[in-house]
Amino acid sequence: MTYRQIKWLILLIPTISVGLWEYVRHTVLLPYISMNTGNWLSAIIVFLVTLYFLNILFGRLERMQQELQRERSEKAVLEEREKIAKELHDGIAQSLFFLSVQVNKLGSEFSKDDKSYNKLKKTLQHIHDDTRSAIQNLRNVPAQDDISWTTSLNAFFNEMETQHDFKIHREWRLQDEDLTSKEKIELFACVREAIINVIKHANTNEVWLDTMKTPKGWVCTIVDKGTGFDSQEPTEGFGLKILHDRAYSMDWQLKITSTAGKTTITIEKEGNA
């Protein structure tokens, strides 16, 4: 039902109610009820009919307003994300590219075994990769109504497997309706960042991804059986910091445990967070 139709129904329902009652009253009920009683019944009947139908119509109007507001909010978020992505691409990403070119030119002045030069080159490459990852994540548009969010996730997983000769063992039990639009964006970003970190740093070609609903929310677990790291020490990249920041912004619980041969990342939503 369109907004225009609802508006006309709001205008017509009281008029039609009065007309129908007066017709029945004068053609059928006139011998049985007095004029005064009929007037009181007119007011009561019109009130009840109007209250019933207008309550339904106003409820639909409120839902339409909420949907419109949600669409406007999502559009504003997408526009802002695209703006930030463009600024990153035109500014930081290009500067890093030119900087990497200059560093490569300096490579002739250093030996291939120079640790400081190799560390600088590796760090610069990590920063460049993380920036590109951030740009791609910002430009990742959430699925439209005809393409489910889980379908988009599986498309990303398939792409990672194809591009990196990588296996993602999936047990994805969450449905689209289990998360809000913002939660879908942020959880997708967290899962993406975790998988890219595994590809870049874990020295393995497998990862296990599991999600499930809980009585108070849901939990997402990413496990790899790679080299691991000391979870008490900071790492060279920014991937874990990005995960921490995203989880904190959504009031999710993030737990990272790592030993030689296994790393586990757990993202959990509790209650109405």
PDB file of C-alpha atoms in Angstrom:
ATOM      1  CA  MET A   1       0.000   0.000   0.000  1.00  0.00           C
ATOM      2  CA  THR A   2       1.403   3.379  -1.021  1.00  0.00           C
ATOM      3  CA  TYR A   3       1.537   6.552   1.043  1.00  0.00           C
ATOM      4  CA  ARG A   4      -1.028   8.179  -1.262  1.00  0.00           C
ATOM      5  CA  GLN A   5      -3.481   5.297  -0.805  1.00  0.00           C
ATOM      6  CA  ILE A   6      -3.121   5.411   2.972  1.00  0.00           C
ATOM      7  CA  LYS A   7      -3.760   9.165   2.967  1.00  0.00           C
ATOM      8  CA  TRP A   8      -6.977   8.758   0.983  1.00  0.00           C
ATOM      9  CA  LEU A   9      -8.181   5.920   3.216  1.00  0.00           C
ATOM     10  CA  ILE A  10      -7.632   8.079   6.306  1.00  0.00           C
ATOM     11  CA  LEU A  11      -9.814  10.753   4.731  1.00  0.00           C
ATOM     12  CA  LEU A  12     -12.537   8.410   3.415  1.00  0.00           C
ATOM     13  CA  ILE A  13     -13.006   5.882   6.241  1.00  0.00           C
ATOM     14  CA  PRO A  14     -14.841   8.263   8.663  1.00  0.00           C
ATOM     15  CA  THR A  15     -17.053   9.575   5.834  1.00  0.00           C
ATOM     16  CA  ILE A  16     -17.930   6.084   4.565  1.00  0.00           C
ATOM     17  CA  SER A  17     -18.603   4.877   8.133  1.00  0.00           C
ATOM     18  CA  VAL A  18     -21.053   7.707   8.776  1.00  0.00           C
ATOM     19  CA  GLY A  19     -22.776   7.186   5.413  1.00  0.00           C
ATOM     20  CA  LEU A  20     -23.209   3.441   5.885  1.00  0.00           C
ATOM     21  CA  TRP A  21     -24.507   3.815   9.433  1.00  0.00           C
ATOM     22  CA  GLU A  22     -27.018   6.501   8.514  1.00  0.00           C
ATOM     23  CA  TYR A  23     -28.271   4.436   5.578  1.00  0.00           C
ATOM     24  CA  VAL A  24     -28.806   1.326   7.762  1.00  0.00           C
ATOM     25  CA  ARG A  25     -30.288   3.432  10.520  1.00  0.00           C
ATOM     26  CA  HIS A  26     -32.906   5.109   8.361  1.00  0.00           C
ATOM     27  CA  THR A  27     -33.799   2.133   6.181  1.00  0.00           C
ATOM     28  CA  VAL A  28     -33.752  -0.707   8.725  1.00  0.00           C
ATOM     29  CA  LEU A  29     -33.443   0.507  12.317  1.00  0.00           C
ATOM     30  CA  LEU A  30     -35.608   3.622  12.322  1.00  0.00           C
ATOM     31  CA  PRO A  31     -38.710   1.827  13.777  1.00  0.00           C
ATOM     32  CA  TYR A  32     -36.663   0.272  16.559  1.00  0.00           C
ATOM     33  CA  ILE A  33     -34.450   3.020  17.963  1.00  0.00           C
ATOM     34  CA  SER A  34     -35.133   6.608  18.881  1.00  0.00           C
ATOM     35  CA  MET A  35     -33.458   9.571  17.232  1.00  0.00           C
ATOM     36  CA  ASN A  36     -31.472  10.390  20.353  1.00  0.00           C
ATOM     37  CA  THR A  37     -30.252   6.789  20.747  1.00  0.00           C
ATOM     38  CA  GLY A  38     -29.349   6.688  17.067  1.00  0.00           C
ATOM     39  CA  ASN A  39     -27.261   9.846  17.423  1.00  0.00           C
ATOM     40  CA  TRP A  40     -25.305   8.344  20.319  1.00  0.00           C
ATOM     41  CA  LEU A  41     -24.815   5.096  18.449  1.00  0.00           C
ATOM     42  CA  SER A  42     -23.592   7.060  15.399  1.00  0.00           C
ATOM     43  CA  ALA A  43     -20.845   8.680  17.433  1.00  0.00           C
ATOM     44  CA  ILE A  44     -19.822   5.396  19.095  1.00  0.00           C
ATOM     45  CA  ILE A  45     -19.806   3.335  15.884  1.00  0.00           C
ATOM     46  CA  VAL A  46     -17.886   5.941  13.901  1.00  0.00           C
ATOM     47  CA  PHE A  47     -15.370   6.237  16.738  1.00  0.00           C
ATOM     48  CA  LEU A  48     -14.809   2.472  16.986  1.00  0.00           C
ATOM     49  CA  VAL A  49     -14.560   1.914  13.233  1.00  0.00           C
ATOM     50  CA  THR A  50     -12.255   4.896  12.792  1.00  0.00           C
ATOM     51  CA  LEU A  51     -10.107   3.847  15.749  1.00  0.00           C
ATOM     52  CA  TYR A  52      -9.705   0.307  14.399  1.00  0.00           C
ATOM     53  CA  PHE A  53      -8.885   1.131  10.805  1.00  0.00           C
ATOM     54  CA  LEU A  54      -6.870   4.284  11.443  1.00  0.00           C
ATOM     55  CA  ASN A  55      -4.766   2.452  14.011  1.00  0.00           C
ATOM     56  CA  ILE A  56      -3.809  -0.050  11.283  1.00  0.00           C
ATOM     57  CA  LEU A  57      -3.155   2.690   8.724  1.00  0.00           C
ATOM     58  CA  PHE A  58      -1.116   4.833  11.098  1.00  0.00           C
ATOM     59  CA  GLY A  59       0.905   1.752  12.008  1.00  0.00           C
ATOM     60  CA  ARG A  60       1.726   1.249   8.334  1.00  0.00           C
ATOM     61  CA  LEU A  61       2.644   4.903   8.001  1.00  0.00           C
ATOM     62  CA  GLU A  62       5.021   4.625  10.953  1.00  0.00           C
ATOM     63  CA  ARG A  63       6.679   1.552   9.433  1.00  0.00           C
ATOM     64  CA  MET A  64       7.047   3.350   6.119  1.00  0.00           C
ATOM     65  CA  GLN A  65       8.621   6.330   7.888  1.00  0.00           C
ATOM     66  CA  GLN A  66      11.014   4.054   9.775  1.00  0.00           C
ATOM     67  CA  GLU A  67      11.974   2.241   6.575  1.00  0.00           C
ATOM     68  CA  LEU A  68      12.555   5.552   4.796  1.00  0.00           C
ATOM     69  CA  GLN A  69      14.675   6.792   7.691  1.00  0.00           C
ATOM     70  CA  ARG A  70      16.681   3.566   7.692  1.00  0.00           C
ATOM     71  CA  GLU A  71      17.298   3.816   3.951  1.00  0.00           C
ATOM     72  CA  ARG A  72      18.411   7.427   4.310  1.00  0.00           C
ATOM     73  CA  SER A  73      20.764   6.502   7.151  1.00  0.00           C
ATOM     74  CA  GLU A  74      22.253   3.603   5.188  1.00  0.00           C
ATOM     75  CA  LYS A  75      22.671   5.804   2.122  1.00  0.00           C
ATOM     76  CA  ALA A  76      24.438   8.449   4.211  1.00  0.00           C
ATOM     77  CA  VAL A  77      26.760   5.799   5.675  1.00  0.00           C
ATOM     78  CA  LEU A  78      27.566   4.399   2.224  1.00  0.00           C
ATOM     79  CA  GLU A  79      28.256   7.865   0.833  1.00  0.00           C
ATOM     80  CA  GLU A  80      30.553   8.642   3.756  1.00  0.00           C
ATOM     81  CA  ARG A  81      32.381   5.329   3.360  1.00  0.00           C
ATOM     82  CA  GLU A  82      32.883   5.988  -0.352  1.00  0.00           C
ATOM     83  CA  LYS A  83      34.152   9.493   0.426  1.00  0.00           C
ATOM     84  CA  ILE A  84      36.669   8.163   2.962  1.00  0.00           C
ATOM     85  CA  ALA A  85      37.761   5.412   0.570  1.00  0.00           C
ATOM     86  CA  LYS A  86      38.346   7.970  -2.188  1.00  0.00           C
ATOM     87  CA  GLU A  87      40.357  10.189   0.147  1.00  0.00           C
ATOM     88  CA  LEU A  88      42.453   7.195   1.215  1.00  0.00           C
ATOM     89  CA  HIS A  89      43.023   6.140  -2.381  1.00  0.00           C
ATOM     90  CA  ASP A  90      43.833   9.622  -3.696  1.00  0.00           C
ATOM     91  CA  GLY A  91      45.951  10.557  -0.701  1.00  0.00           C
ATOM     92  CA  ILE A  92      47.584   7.935   1.492  1.00  0.00           C
ATOM     93  CA  ALA A  93      47.531   5.013  -0.967  1.00  0.00           C
ATOM     94  CA  GLN A  94      49.151   6.989  -3.767  1.00  0.00           C
ATOM     95  CA  SER A  95      51.715   8.490  -1.384  1.00  0.00           C
ATOM     96  CA  LEU A  96      52.613   5.003  -0.161  1.00  0.00           C
ATOM     97  CA  PHE A  97      52.960   3.803  -3.745  1.00  0.00           C
ATOM     98  CA  PHE A  98      55.363   6.607  -4.649  1.00  0.00           C
ATOM     99  CA  LEU A  99      57.231   6.042  -1.382  1.00  0.00           C
ATOM    100  CA  SER A 100      57.618   2.345  -2.180  1.00  0.00           C
ATOM    101  CA  VAL A 101      58.987   3.298  -5.610  1.00  0.00           C
ATOM    102  CA  GLN A 102      61.576   5.541  -3.974  1.00  0.00           C
ATOM    103  CA  VAL A 103      62.527   2.835  -1.479  1.00  0.00           C
ATOM    104  CA  ASN A 104      62.987   0.338  -4.312  1.00  0.00           C
ATOM    105  CA  LYS A 105      65.270   2.820  -6.088  1.00  0.00           C
ATOM    106  CA  LEU A 106      67.349   3.060  -2.937  1.00  0.00           C
ATOM    107  CA  GLY A 107      67.684  -0.716  -2.957  1.00  0.00           C
ATOM    108  CA  SER A 108      70.747  -0.483  -5.226  1.00  0.00           C
ATOM    109  CA  GLU A 109      72.614   1.324  -2.436  1.00  0.00           C
ATOM    110  CA  PHE A 110      72.031  -1.490   0.043  1.00  0.00           C
ATOM    111  CA  SER A 111      72.940  -5.137   0.005  1.00  0.00           C
ATOM    112  CA  LYS A 112      70.167  -7.700  -0.261  1.00  0.00           C
ATOM    113  CA  ASP A 113      71.052  -8.915   3.244  1.00  0.00           C
ATOM    114  CA  ASP A 114      70.771  -5.480   4.868  1.00  0.00           C
ATOM    115  CA  LYS A 115      68.318  -6.125   7.741  1.00  0.00           C
ATOM    116  CA  SER A 116      67.298  -2.488   8.245  1.00  0.00           C
ATOM    117  CA  TYR A 117      66.477  -2.016   4.562  1.00  0.00           C
ATOM    118  CA  ASN A 118      64.579  -5.307   4.353  1.00  0.00           C
ATOM    119  CA  LYS A 119      62.617  -4.479   7.495  1.00  0.00           C
ATOM    120  CA  LEU A 120      61.752  -1.023   6.121  1.00  0.00           C
ATOM    121  CA  LYS A 121      60.638  -2.523   2.825  1.00  0.00           C
ATOM    122  CA  LYS A 122      58.561  -5.203   4.555  1.00  0.00           C
ATOM    123  CA  THR A 123      56.910  -2.691   6.895  1.00  0.00           C
ATOM    124  CA  LEU A 124      56.100  -0.372   4.004  1.00  0.00           C
ATOM    125  CA  GLN A 125      54.550  -3.266   2.082  1.00  0.00           C
ATOM    126  CA  HIS A 126      52.432  -4.202   5.111  1.00  0.00           C
ATOM    127  CA  ILE A 127      51.193  -0.621   5.468  1.00  0.00           C
ATOM    128  CA  HIS A 128      50.398  -0.472   1.767  1.00  0.00           C
ATOM    129  CA  ASP A 129      48.509  -3.788   1.902  1.00  0.00           C
ATOM    130  CA  ASP A 130      46.580  -2.716   5.002  1.00  0.00           C
ATOM    131  CA  THR A 131      45.620   0.579   3.356  1.00  0.00           C
ATOM    132  CA  ARG A 132      44.398  -1.198   0.234  1.00  0.00           C
ATOM    133  CA  SER A 133      42.473  -3.618   2.449  1.00  0.00           C
ATOM    134  CA  ALA A 134      40.835  -0.697   4.269  1.00  0.00           C
ATOM    135  CA  ILE A 135      39.866   0.938   0.963  1.00  0.00           C
ATOM    136  CA  GLN A 136      38.356  -2.284  -0.355  1.00  0.00           C
ATOM    137  CA  ASN A 137      36.452  -2.802   2.886  1.00  0.00           C
ATOM    138  CA  LEU A 138      35.039   0.730   2.792  1.00  0.00           C
ATOM    139  CA  ARG A 139      33.914   0.231  -0.784  1.00  0.00           C
ATOM    140  CA  ASN A 140      32.276  -3.096  -0.023  1.00  0.00           C
ATOM    141  CA  VAL A 141      28.585  -2.326  -0.425  1.00  0.00           C
ATOM    142  CA  PRO A 142      26.263  -4.452   1.749  1.00  0.00           C
ATOM    143  CA  ALA A 143      24.037  -6.858  -0.157  1.00  0.00           C
ATOM    144  CA  GLN A 144      20.853  -5.518  -1.709  1.00  0.00           C
ATOM    145  CA  ASP A 145      17.438  -7.047  -1.038  1.00  0.00           C
ATOM    146  CA  ASP A 146      17.743  -9.497  -3.925  1.00  0.00           C
ATOM    147  CA  ILE A 147      21.187 -10.703  -2.824  1.00  0.00           C
ATOM    148  CA  SER A 148      21.446 -11.951   0.743  1.00  0.00           C
ATOM    149  CA  TRP A 149      24.253 -11.013   3.052  1.00  0.00           C
ATOM    150  CA  THR A 150      25.313 -14.648   3.463  1.00  0.00           C
ATOM    151  CA  THR A 151      25.487 -14.952  -0.327  1.00  0.00           C
ATOM    152  CA  SER A 152      27.853 -11.979  -0.424  1.00  0.00           C
ATOM    153  CA  LEU A 153      29.947 -13.571   2.321  1.00  0.00           C
ATOM    154  CA  ASN A 154      30.240 -16.838   0.430  1.00  0.00           C
ATOM    155  CA  ALA A 155      31.194 -14.921  -2.709  1.00  0.00           C
ATOM    156  CA  PHE A 156      34.032 -13.289  -0.767  1.00  0.00           C
ATOM    157  CA  PHE A 157      35.158 -16.640   0.668  1.00  0.00           C
ATOM    158  CA  ASN A 158      35.171 -18.196  -2.792  1.00  0.00           C
ATOM    159  CA  GLU A 159      37.193 -15.272  -4.121  1.00  0.00           C
ATOM    160  CA  MET A 160      39.796 -15.656  -1.363  1.00  0.00           C
ATOM    161  CA  GLU A 161      40.069 -19.394  -2.006  1.00  0.00           C
ATOM    162  CA  THR A 162      40.553 -18.861  -5.729  1.00  0.00           C
ATOM    163  CA  GLN A 163      43.010 -15.996  -5.532  1.00  0.00           C
ATOM    164  CA  HIS A 164      45.228 -17.385  -2.775  1.00  0.00           C
ATOM    165  CA  ASP A 165      44.940 -21.180  -3.220  1.00  0.00           C
ATOM    166  CA  PHE A 166      43.388 -21.163   0.230  1.00  0.00           C
ATOM    167  CA  LYS A 167      40.744 -23.343   1.904  1.00  0.00           C
ATOM    168  CA  ILE A 168      38.079 -21.828   4.178  1.00  0.00           C
ATOM    169  CA  HIS A 169      36.193 -24.493   6.133  1.00  0.00           C
ATOM    170  CA  ARG A 170      32.837 -22.858   6.875  1.00  0.00           C
ATOM    171  CA  GLU A 171      30.132 -23.584   9.386  1.00  0.00           C
ATOM    172  CA  TRP A 172      28.062 -20.413   9.024  1.00  0.00           C
ATOM    173  CA  ARG A 173      24.854 -20.764  11.046  1.00  0.00           C
ATOM    174  CA  LEU A 174      23.832 -17.100  11.310  1.00  0.00           C
ATOM    175  CA  GLN A 175      20.974 -15.904   9.116  1.00  0.00           C
ATOM    176  CA  ASP A 176      20.519 -12.455   7.602  1.00  0.00           C
ATOM    177  CA  GLU A 177      17.768 -11.583  10.071  1.00  0.00           C
ATOM    178  CA  ASP A 178      20.010 -12.382  13.073  1.00  0.00           C
ATOM    179  CA  LEU A 179      22.006  -9.162  12.615  1.00  0.00           C
ATOM    180  CA  THR A 180      21.260  -5.502  11.997  1.00  0.00           C
ATOM    181  CA  SER A 181      22.572  -3.741   8.889  1.00  0.00           C
ATOM    182  CA  LYS A 182      25.420  -2.168  10.860  1.00  0.00           C
ATOM    183  CA  GLU A 183      26.318  -5.484  12.497  1.00  0.00           C
ATOM    184  CA  LYS A 184      26.501  -7.131   9.070  1.00  0.00           C
ATOM    185  CA  ILE A 185      28.934  -4.497   7.828  1.00  0.00           C
ATOM    186  CA  GLU A 186      31.160  -4.681  10.900  1.00  0.00           C
ATOM    187  CA  LEU A 187      31.148  -8.474  11.250  1.00  0.00           C
ATOM    188  CA  PHE A 188      31.952  -8.866   7.547  1.00  0.00           C
ATOM    189  CA  ALA A 189      34.859  -6.438   8.003  1.00  0.00           C
ATOM    190  CA  CYS A 190      36.150  -8.329  11.060  1.00  0.00           C
ATOM    191  CA  VAL A 191      35.951 -11.729   9.335  1.00  0.00           C
ATOM    192  CA  ARG A 192      37.602 -10.317   6.237  1.00  0.00           C
ATOM    193  CA  GLU A 193      40.432  -8.762   8.246  1.00  0.00           C
ATOM    194  CA  ALA A 194      40.989 -11.974  10.202  1.00  0.00           C
ATOM    195  CA  ILE A 195      41.166 -14.126   7.062  1.00  0.00           C
ATOM    196  CA  ILE A 196      43.509 -11.704   5.294  1.00  0.00           C
ATOM    197  CA  ASN A 197      45.766 -11.744   8.355  1.00  0.00           C
ATOM    198  CA  VAL A 198      45.879 -15.531   8.199  1.00  0.00           C
ATOM    199  CA  ILE A 199      46.770 -15.417   4.509  1.00  0.00           C
ATOM    200  CA  LYS A 200      49.496 -12.810   5.082  1.00  0.00           C
ATOM    201  CA  HIS A 201      51.088 -13.987   8.324  1.00  0.00           C
ATOM    202  CA  ALA A 202      50.096 -17.504   9.411  1.00  0.00           C
ATOM    203  CA  ASN A 203      52.012 -19.533   6.788  1.00  0.00           C
ATOM    204  CA  THR A 204      49.094 -21.879   6.250  1.00  0.00           C
ATOM    205  CA  ASN A 205      46.585 -22.505   3.492  1.00  0.00           C
ATOM    206  CA  GLU A 206      43.586 -23.388   5.704  1.00  0.00           C
ATOM    207  CA  VAL A 207      41.308 -21.603   8.116  1.00  0.00           C
ATOM    208  CA  TRP A 208      38.220 -22.774  10.041  1.00  0.00           C
ATOM    209  CA  LEU A 209      35.300 -20.352  10.328  1.00  0.00           C
ATOM    210  CA  ASP A 210      32.368 -21.087  12.632  1.00  0.00           C
ATOM    211  CA  THR A 211      29.361 -18.993  13.683  1.00  0.00           C
ATOM    212  CA  MET A 212      26.387 -19.875  15.850  1.00  0.00           C
ATOM    213  CA  LYS A 213      23.544 -18.233  17.731  1.00  0.00           C
ATOM    214  CA  THR A 214      23.619 -18.103  21.512  1.00  0.00           C
ATOM    215  CA  PRO A 215      20.820 -17.425  24.036  1.00  0.00           C
ATOM    216  CA  LYS A 216      21.985 -13.801  24.297  1.00  0.00           C
ATOM    217  CA  GLY A 217      23.387 -13.143  20.822  1.00  0.00           C
ATOM    218  CA  TRP A 218      25.911 -14.961  18.635  1.00  0.00           C
ATOM    219  CA  VAL A 219      29.555 -15.988  18.452  1.00  0.00           C
ATOM    220  CA  CYS A 220      31.983 -16.095  15.526  1.00  0.00           C
ATOM    221  CA  THR A 221      35.233 -18.070  15.672  1.00  0.00           C
ATOM    222  CA  ILE A 222      38.173 -18.033  13.222  1.00  0.00           C
ATOM    223  CA  VAL A 223      40.857 -20.685  13.745  1.00  0.00           C
ATOM    224  CA  ASP A 224      44.083 -21.315  11.832  1.00  0.00           C
ATOM    225  CA  LYS A 225      46.818 -23.880  12.402  1.00  0.00           C
ATOM    226  CA  GLY A 226      49.706 -21.705  11.278  1.00  0.00           C
ATOM    227  CA  THR A 227      52.864 -20.449  12.929  1.00  0.00           C
ATOM    228  CA  GLY A 228      51.053 -18.501  15.638  1.00  0.00           C
ATOM    229  CA  PHE A 229      52.483 -15.578  17.580  1.00  0.00           C
ATOM    230  CA  ASP A 230      52.928 -14.270  21.092  1.00  0.00           C
ATOM    231  CA  SER A 231      49.500 -12.835  21.831  1.00  0.00           C
ATOM    232  CA  GLN A 232      51.026 -10.720  24.622  1.00  0.00           C
ATOM    233  CA  GLU A 233      53.305  -8.826  22.235  1.00  0.00           C
ATOM    234  CA  PRO A 234      52.301  -6.320  19.542  1.00  0.00           C
ATOM    235  CA  THR A 235      52.575  -7.472  15.932  1.00  0.00           C
ATOM    236  CA  GLU A 236      54.059  -5.648  12.972  1.00  0.00           C
ATOM    237  CA  GLY A 237      50.764  -5.169  11.132  1.00  0.00           C
ATOM    238  CA  PHE A 238      47.618  -3.317  12.021  1.00  0.00           C
ATOM    239  CA  GLY A 239      45.152  -6.157  11.482  1.00  0.00           C
ATOM    240  CA  LEU A 240      44.639  -7.055  15.139  1.00  0.00           C
ATOM    241  CA  LYS A 241      44.323  -3.404  16.115  1.00  0.00           C
ATOM    242  CA  ILE A 242      41.624  -2.983  13.461  1.00  0.00           C
ATOM    243  CA  LEU A 243      39.781  -6.003  14.908  1.00  0.00           C
ATOM    244  CA  HIS A 244      40.024  -4.598  18.433  1.00  0.00           C
ATOM    245  CA  ASP A 245      38.760  -1.173  17.330  1.00  0.00           C
ATOM    246  CA  ARG A 246      35.812  -2.599  15.396  1.00  0.00           C
ATOM    247  CA  ALA A 247      34.774  -4.959  18.189  1.00  0.00           C
ATOM    248  CA  TYR A 248      35.065  -2.162  20.768  1.00  0.00           C
ATOM    249  CA  SER A 249      32.951   0.214  18.639  1.00  0.00           C
ATOM    250  CA  MET A 250      30.162  -2.418  18.510  1.00  0.00           C
ATOM    251  CA  ASP A 251      30.511  -3.401  22.176  1.00  0.00           C
ATOM    252  CA  TRP A 252      31.419  -6.949  21.160  1.00  0.00           C
ATOM    253  CA  GLN A 253      33.742  -9.246  23.077  1.00  0.00           C
ATOM    254  CA  LEU A 254      36.990 -10.048  21.240  1.00  0.00           C
ATOM    255  CA  LYS A 255      39.325 -12.801  22.413  1.00  0.00           C
ATOM    256  CA  ILE A 256      42.571 -13.758  20.655  1.00  0.00           C
ATOM    257  CA  THR A 257      44.654 -16.733  21.756  1.00  0.00           C
ATOM    258  CA  SER A 258      47.736 -17.947  19.924  1.00  0.00           C
ATOM    259  CA  THR A 259      50.354 -20.620  20.447  1.00  0.00           C
ATOM    260  CA  ALA A 260      52.835 -22.283  18.171  1.00  0.00           C
ATOM    261  CA  GLY A 261      50.662 -24.070  15.653  1.00  0.00           C
ATOM    262  CA  LYS A 262      47.250 -22.547  16.380  1.00  0.00           C
ATOM    263  CA  THR A 263      45.562 -19.136  16.579  1.00  0.00           C
ATOM    264  CA  THR A 264      41.938 -18.600  17.604  1.00  0.00           C
ATOM    265  CA  ILE A 265      39.958 -15.368  17.212  1.00  0.00           C
ATOM    266  CA  THR A 266      36.549 -15.216  18.884  1.00  0.00           C
ATOM    267  CA  ILE A 267      34.057 -12.401  18.338  1.00  0.00           C
ATOM    268  CA  GLU A 268      30.980 -12.531  20.533  1.00  0.00           C
ATOM    269  CA  LYS A 269      27.862 -10.436  20.871  1.00  0.00           C
ATOM    270  CA  GLU A 270      26.190 -10.627  24.229  1.00  0.00           C
ATOM    271  CA  GLY A 271      22.737  -9.316  25.065  1.00  0.00           C
ATOM    272  CA  ASN A 272      21.492  -6.264  23.167  1.00  0.00           C
ATOM    273  CA  ALA A 273      24.930  -4.876  22.350  1.00  0.00           C
TER     274      ALA A 273
END
